[in-house]
Short mmCIF file of C-alpha atoms in Angstrom, two decimals:
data_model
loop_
_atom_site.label_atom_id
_atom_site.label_comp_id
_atom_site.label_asym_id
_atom_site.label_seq_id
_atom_site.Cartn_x
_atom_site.Cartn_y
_atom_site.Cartn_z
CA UNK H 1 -59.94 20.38 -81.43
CA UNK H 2 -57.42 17.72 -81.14
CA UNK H 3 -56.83 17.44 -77.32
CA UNK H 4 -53.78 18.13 -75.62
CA UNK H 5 -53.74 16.53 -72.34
CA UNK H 6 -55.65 13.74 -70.22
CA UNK H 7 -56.85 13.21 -66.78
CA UNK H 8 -58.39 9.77 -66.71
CA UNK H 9 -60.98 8.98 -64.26
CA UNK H 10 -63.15 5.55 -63.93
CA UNK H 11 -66.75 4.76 -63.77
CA UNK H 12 -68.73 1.56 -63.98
CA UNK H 13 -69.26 -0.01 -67.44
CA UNK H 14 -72.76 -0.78 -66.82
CA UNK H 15 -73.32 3.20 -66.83
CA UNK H 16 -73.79 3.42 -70.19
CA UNK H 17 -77.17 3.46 -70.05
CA UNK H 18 -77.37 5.91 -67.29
CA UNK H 19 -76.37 8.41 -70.69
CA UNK H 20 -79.51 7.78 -72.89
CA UNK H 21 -80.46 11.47 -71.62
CA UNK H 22 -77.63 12.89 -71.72
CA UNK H 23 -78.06 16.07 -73.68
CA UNK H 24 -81.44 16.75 -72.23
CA UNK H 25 -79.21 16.72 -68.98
CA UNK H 26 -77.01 19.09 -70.08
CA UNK H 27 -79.65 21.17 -71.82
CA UNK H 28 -80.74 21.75 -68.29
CA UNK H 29 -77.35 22.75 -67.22
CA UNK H 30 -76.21 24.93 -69.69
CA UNK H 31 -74.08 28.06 -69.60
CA UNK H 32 -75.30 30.99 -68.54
CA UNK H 33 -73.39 34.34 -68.39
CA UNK H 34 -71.88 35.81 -65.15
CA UNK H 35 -73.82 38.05 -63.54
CA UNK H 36 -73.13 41.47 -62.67
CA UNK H 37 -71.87 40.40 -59.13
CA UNK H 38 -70.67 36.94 -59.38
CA UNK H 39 -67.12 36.55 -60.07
CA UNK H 40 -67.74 32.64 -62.21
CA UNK H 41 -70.49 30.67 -63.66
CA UNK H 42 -70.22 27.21 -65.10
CA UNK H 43 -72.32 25.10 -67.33
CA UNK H 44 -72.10 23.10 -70.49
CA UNK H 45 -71.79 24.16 -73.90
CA UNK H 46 -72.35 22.53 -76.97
CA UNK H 47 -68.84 21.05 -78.24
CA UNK H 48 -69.75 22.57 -81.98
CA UNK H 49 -69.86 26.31 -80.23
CA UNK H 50 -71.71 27.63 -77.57
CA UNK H 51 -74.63 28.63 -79.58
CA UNK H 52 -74.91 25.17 -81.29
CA UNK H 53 -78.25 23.36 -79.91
CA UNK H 54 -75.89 20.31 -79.77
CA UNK H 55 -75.12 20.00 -76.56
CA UNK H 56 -72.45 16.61 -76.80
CA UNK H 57 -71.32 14.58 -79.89
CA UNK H 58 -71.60 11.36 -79.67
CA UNK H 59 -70.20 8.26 -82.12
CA UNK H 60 -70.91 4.67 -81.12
CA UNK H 61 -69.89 4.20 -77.51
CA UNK H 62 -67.69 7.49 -77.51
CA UNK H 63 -69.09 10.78 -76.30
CA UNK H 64 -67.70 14.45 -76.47
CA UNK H 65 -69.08 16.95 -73.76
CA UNK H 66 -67.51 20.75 -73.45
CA UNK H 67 -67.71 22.60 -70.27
CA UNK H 68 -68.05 26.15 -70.56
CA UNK H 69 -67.26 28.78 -67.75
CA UNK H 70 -67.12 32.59 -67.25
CA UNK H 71 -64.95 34.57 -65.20
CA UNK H 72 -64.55 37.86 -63.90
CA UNK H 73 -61.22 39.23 -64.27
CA UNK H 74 -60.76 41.70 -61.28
CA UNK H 75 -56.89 41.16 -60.33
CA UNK H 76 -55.87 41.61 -56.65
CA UNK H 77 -53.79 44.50 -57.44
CA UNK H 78 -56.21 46.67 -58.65
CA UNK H 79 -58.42 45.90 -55.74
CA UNK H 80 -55.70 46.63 -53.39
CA UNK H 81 -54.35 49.69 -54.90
CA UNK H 82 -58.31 51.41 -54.68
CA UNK H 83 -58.80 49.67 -51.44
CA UNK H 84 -55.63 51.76 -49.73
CA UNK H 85 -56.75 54.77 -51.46
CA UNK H 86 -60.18 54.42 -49.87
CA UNK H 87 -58.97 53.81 -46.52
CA UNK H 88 -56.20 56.30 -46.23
CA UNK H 89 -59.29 58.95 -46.96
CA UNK H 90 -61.33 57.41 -44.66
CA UNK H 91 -58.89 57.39 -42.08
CA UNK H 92 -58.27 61.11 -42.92
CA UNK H 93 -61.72 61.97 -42.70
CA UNK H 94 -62.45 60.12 -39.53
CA UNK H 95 -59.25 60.77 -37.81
CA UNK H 96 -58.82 57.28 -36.69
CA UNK H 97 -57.14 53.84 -37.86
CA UNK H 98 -59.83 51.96 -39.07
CA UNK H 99 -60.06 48.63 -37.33
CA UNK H 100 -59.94 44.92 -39.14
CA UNK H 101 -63.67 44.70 -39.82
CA UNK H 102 -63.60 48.01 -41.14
CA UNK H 103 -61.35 47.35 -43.64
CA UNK H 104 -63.26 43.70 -44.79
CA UNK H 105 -66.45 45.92 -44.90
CA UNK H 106 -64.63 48.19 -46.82
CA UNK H 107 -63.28 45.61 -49.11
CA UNK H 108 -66.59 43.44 -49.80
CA UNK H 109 -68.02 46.77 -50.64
CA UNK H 110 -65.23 47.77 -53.48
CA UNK H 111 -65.40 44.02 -55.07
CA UNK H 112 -69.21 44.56 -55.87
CA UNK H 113 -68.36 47.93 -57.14
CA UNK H 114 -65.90 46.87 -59.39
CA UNK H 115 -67.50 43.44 -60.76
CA UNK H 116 -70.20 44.91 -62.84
CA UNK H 117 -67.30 46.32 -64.76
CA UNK H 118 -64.30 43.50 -64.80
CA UNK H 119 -63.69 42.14 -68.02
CA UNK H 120 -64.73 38.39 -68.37
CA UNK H 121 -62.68 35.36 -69.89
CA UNK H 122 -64.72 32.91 -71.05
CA UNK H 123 -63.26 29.44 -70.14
CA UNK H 124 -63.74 26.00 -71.83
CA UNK H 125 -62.52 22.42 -71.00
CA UNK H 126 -63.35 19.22 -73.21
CA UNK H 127 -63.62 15.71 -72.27
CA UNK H 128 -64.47 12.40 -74.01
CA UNK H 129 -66.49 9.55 -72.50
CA UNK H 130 -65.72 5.93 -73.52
CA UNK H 131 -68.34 4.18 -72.55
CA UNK H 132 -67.83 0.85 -73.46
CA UNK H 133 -64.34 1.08 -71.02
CA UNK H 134 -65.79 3.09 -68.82
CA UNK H 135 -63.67 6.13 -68.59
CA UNK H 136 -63.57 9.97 -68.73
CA UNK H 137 -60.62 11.56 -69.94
CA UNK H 138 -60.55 15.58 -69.71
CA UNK H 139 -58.05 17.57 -71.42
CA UNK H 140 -56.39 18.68 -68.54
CA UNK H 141 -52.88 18.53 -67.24
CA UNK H 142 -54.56 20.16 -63.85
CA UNK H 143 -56.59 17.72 -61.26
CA UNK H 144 -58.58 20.63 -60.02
CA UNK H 145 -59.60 21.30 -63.20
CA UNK H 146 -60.64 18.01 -64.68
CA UNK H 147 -62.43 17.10 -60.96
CA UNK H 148 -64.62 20.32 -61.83
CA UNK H 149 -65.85 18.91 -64.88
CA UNK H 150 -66.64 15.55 -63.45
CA UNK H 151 -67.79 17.24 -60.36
CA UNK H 152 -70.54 19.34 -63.28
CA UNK H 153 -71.37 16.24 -65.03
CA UNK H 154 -71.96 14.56 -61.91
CA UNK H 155 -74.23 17.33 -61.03
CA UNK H 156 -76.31 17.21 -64.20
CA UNK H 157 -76.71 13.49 -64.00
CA UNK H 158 -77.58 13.38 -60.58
CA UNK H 159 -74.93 10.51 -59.78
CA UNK H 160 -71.65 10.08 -61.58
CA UNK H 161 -69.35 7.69 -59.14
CA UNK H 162 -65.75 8.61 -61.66
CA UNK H 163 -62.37 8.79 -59.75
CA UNK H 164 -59.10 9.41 -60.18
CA UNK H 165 -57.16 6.87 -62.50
CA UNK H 166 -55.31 4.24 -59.45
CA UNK H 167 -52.61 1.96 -60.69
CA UNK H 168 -52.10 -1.42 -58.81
CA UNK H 169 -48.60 -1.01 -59.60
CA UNK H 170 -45.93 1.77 -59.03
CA UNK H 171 -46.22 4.04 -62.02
CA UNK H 172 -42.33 4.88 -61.20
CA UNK H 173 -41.42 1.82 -61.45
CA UNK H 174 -42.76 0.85 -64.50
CA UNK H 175 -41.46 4.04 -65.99
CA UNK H 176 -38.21 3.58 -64.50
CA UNK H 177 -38.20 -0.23 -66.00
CA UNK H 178 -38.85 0.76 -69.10
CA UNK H 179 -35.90 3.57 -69.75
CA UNK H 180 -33.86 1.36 -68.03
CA UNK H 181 -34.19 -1.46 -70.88
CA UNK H 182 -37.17 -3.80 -69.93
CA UNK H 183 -39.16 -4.43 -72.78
CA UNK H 184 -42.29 -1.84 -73.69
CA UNK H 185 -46.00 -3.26 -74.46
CA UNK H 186 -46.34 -3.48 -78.16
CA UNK H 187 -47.01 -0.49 -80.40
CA UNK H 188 -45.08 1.61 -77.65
CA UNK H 189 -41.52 3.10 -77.77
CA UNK H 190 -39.49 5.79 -76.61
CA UNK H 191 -40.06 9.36 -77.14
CA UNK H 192 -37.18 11.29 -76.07
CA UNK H 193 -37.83 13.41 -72.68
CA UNK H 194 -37.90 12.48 -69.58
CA UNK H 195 -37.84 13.89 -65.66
CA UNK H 196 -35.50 11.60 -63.19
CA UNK H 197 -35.71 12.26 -59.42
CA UNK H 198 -33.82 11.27 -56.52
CA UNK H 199 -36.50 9.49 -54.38
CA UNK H 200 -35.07 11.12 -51.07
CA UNK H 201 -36.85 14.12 -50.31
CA UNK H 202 -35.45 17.25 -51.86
CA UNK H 203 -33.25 15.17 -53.94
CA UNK H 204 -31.76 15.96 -57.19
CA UNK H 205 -34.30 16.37 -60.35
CA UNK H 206 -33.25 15.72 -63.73
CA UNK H 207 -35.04 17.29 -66.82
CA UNK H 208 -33.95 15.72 -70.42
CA UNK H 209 -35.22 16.98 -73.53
CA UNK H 210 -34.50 15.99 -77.08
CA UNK H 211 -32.52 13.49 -75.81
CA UNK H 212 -31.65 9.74 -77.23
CA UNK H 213 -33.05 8.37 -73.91
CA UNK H 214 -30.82 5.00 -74.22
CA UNK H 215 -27.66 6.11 -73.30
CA UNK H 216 -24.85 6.04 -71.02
CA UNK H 217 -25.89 9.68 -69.20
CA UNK H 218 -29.30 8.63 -68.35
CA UNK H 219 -28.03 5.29 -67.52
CA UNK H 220 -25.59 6.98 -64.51
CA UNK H 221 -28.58 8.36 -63.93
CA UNK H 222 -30.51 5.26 -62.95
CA UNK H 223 -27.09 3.82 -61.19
CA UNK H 224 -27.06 6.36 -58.49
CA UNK H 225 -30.50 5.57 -57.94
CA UNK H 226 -32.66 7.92 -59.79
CA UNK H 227 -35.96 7.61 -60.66
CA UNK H 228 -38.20 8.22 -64.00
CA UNK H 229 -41.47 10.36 -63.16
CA UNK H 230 -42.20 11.83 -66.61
CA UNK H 231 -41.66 9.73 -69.99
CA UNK H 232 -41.99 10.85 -73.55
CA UNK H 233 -43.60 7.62 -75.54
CA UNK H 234 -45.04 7.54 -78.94
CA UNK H 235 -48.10 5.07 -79.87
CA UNK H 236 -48.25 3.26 -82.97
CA UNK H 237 -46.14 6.00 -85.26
CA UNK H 238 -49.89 7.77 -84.21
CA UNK H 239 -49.52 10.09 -81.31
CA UNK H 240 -46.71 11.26 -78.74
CA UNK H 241 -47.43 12.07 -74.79
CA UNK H 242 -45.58 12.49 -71.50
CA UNK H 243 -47.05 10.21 -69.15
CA UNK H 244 -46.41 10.93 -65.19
CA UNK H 245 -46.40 9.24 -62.55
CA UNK H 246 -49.69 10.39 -61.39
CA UNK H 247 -50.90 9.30 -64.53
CA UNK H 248 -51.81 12.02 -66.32
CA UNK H 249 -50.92 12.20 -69.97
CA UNK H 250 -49.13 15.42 -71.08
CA UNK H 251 -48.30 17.39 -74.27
CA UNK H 252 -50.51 14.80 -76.19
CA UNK H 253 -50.12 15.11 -79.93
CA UNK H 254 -51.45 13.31 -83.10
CA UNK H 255 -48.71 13.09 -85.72
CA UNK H 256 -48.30 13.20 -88.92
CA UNK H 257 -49.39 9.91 -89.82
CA UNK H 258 -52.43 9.81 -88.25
CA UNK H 259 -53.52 13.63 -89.42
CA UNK H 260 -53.32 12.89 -92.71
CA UNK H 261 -56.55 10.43 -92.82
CA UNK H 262 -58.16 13.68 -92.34
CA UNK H 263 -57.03 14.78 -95.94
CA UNK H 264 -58.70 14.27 -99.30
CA UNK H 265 -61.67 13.71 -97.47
CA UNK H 266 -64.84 15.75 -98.46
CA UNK H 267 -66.82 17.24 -95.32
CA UNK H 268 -69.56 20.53 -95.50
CA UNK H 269 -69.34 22.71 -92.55
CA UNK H 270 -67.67 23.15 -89.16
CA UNK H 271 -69.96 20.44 -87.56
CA UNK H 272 -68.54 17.44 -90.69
CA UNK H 273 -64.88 18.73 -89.60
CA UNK H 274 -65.13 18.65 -85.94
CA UNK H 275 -66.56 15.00 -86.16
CA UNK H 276 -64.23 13.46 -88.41
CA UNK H 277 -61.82 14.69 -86.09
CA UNK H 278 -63.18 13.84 -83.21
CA UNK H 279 -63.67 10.14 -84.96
CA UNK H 280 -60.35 9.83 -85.03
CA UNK H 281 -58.95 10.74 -81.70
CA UNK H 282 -61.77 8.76 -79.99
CA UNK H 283 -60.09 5.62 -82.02
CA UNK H 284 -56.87 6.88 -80.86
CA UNK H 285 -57.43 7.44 -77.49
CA UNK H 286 -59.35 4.33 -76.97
CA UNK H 287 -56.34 2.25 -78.35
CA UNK H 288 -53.76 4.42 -75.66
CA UNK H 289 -55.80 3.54 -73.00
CA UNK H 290 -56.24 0.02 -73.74
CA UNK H 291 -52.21 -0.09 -73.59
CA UNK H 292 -51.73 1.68 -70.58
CA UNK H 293 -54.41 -0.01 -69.05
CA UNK H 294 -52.57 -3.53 -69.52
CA UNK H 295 -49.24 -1.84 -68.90
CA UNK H 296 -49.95 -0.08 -65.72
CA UNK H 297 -53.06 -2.35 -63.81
CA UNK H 298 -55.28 0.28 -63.39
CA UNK H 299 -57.93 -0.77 -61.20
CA UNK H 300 -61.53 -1.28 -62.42
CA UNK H 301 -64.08 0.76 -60.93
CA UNK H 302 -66.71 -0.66 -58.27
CA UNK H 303 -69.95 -0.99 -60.17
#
């Protein structure tokens, strides 16, 4: 269940105690499967399963939520490929071109024919609270998606004022600064990928992987004025990310020697599993956090 990416957003500290009722919230707004004529549904799940009365897990000042969604698969090919077939014997039948409202008509009508009998993906997207540093991190690499899970816990609390992660410093920069020798915040060093761009629009892009990223190459690089948006770093010997420049942490992954805390451990069930290892990313992510947060100014949010 380890995550595998994170989109941070802020909220005020002094929530905390907006979250005594948490799961009763999310009780309220729990998952319910798509209907025969709606193409999603969302709602919250419990993070043990989606049967489990649980509906978040929560240690200390840490809290684990799971947003659950279902979709109807009905791909615009298919549609398109019965929806000329329709109006070609229409058109036959009629003896005339059918006209552009005709065809929407025509259209609406063949998409509530067909959803009853799309196949559905079930969809599901984590994110952990911390709510002693008041921030939500989803396991998302996409905005849109991460925004619909705050936007879904802000609709089961009633008020939830997160946003997007800000930096009062350029994220670039400080990338940039960092592969080009200035000194990294303790516990941090280089992983060894990284994206340069030419700042000029439709400059030149540079993609390096498995690459010693001190070294005369990437150092040209920099000279004719490149720029780092993506770094590989490594925390603490613990875990290894890509951060961006927009501040969203990428291919996130908890090495070897922080896995094996989880071993030689005795734990009964799924549920004893799930919360030792949710125990230990919570520490984990708290800690990267707390470094970037230093490292990169983010901005507090207004209470």
């Amino acid at each position: 269940m380890f995550f595998r990416n994170l989109t941070f957003f802020r909220f005020p500290a002094s929530l905390a105690k907006a979250f005594a009722e948490l799961d009763a919230r999310l009780e309220d707004h729990r998952l319910k499967p798509v209907g025969p004529s709606e193409l999603i549904t969302r709602g919250f799940v419990s993070p043990f399963g989606r049967d489990e009365p649980a509906m978040s897990l929560r240690l200390n000042d840490t809290v684990w939520i799971t947003l659950g969604g279902e979709e109807r698969l009905l791909p615009s090919a298919v549609i398109n490929d019965e929806l000329a077939k329709r109006i070609e014997a229409m058109e036959e039948k009629e003896g005339r071109k059918l006209g552009g409202r005709a065809r929407k008509r025509v259209k609406e009508d063949l998409v509530v024919e067909l959803l009853p009998r799309a196949f559905v993906r079930p969809m599901r997207t984590s994110a952990t609270l911390d709510l002693q540093h008041g921030f939500i991190a989803v396991d998302a690499s996409s905005r849109k998606s991460a925004e619909n899970v705050v936007s879904e816990l802000r609709h089961a609390l009633g008020s939830f004022p997160a946003l997007p992660l800000n930096a009062e410093v350029s994220a670039r920069a400080v990338l940039t600064g960092w592969i080009a020798g200035e000194p990294l915040p303790a516990g941090l060093v280089l992983g060894d990928e990284c994206e340069l761009k030419d700042p000029i629009d439709g400059g030149a892009v540079v993609k390096c992987q498995r690459q010693e990223l001190l070294c005369d190459e990437i150092k040209k690089h920099l000279e004719s004025g490149k720029q780092v948006t993506r770094l590989a770093l490594v925390l603490d010997d613990h875990v290894s990310f890509v951060l961006g420049e927009d501040l969203v942490v990428r291919k996130l992954k908890f090495l070897d020697g922080v896995v094996d805390q989880l071993e030689g451990t005795d734990r009964d069930g799924i549920q004893a599993e799930l919360t030792a290892r949710y125990a230990l990313m919570a520490a984990e992510l708290k800690r990267l956090f707390a470094v970037l947060e230093v490292a990169l100014k983010f901005s507090p949010a207004e209470a």
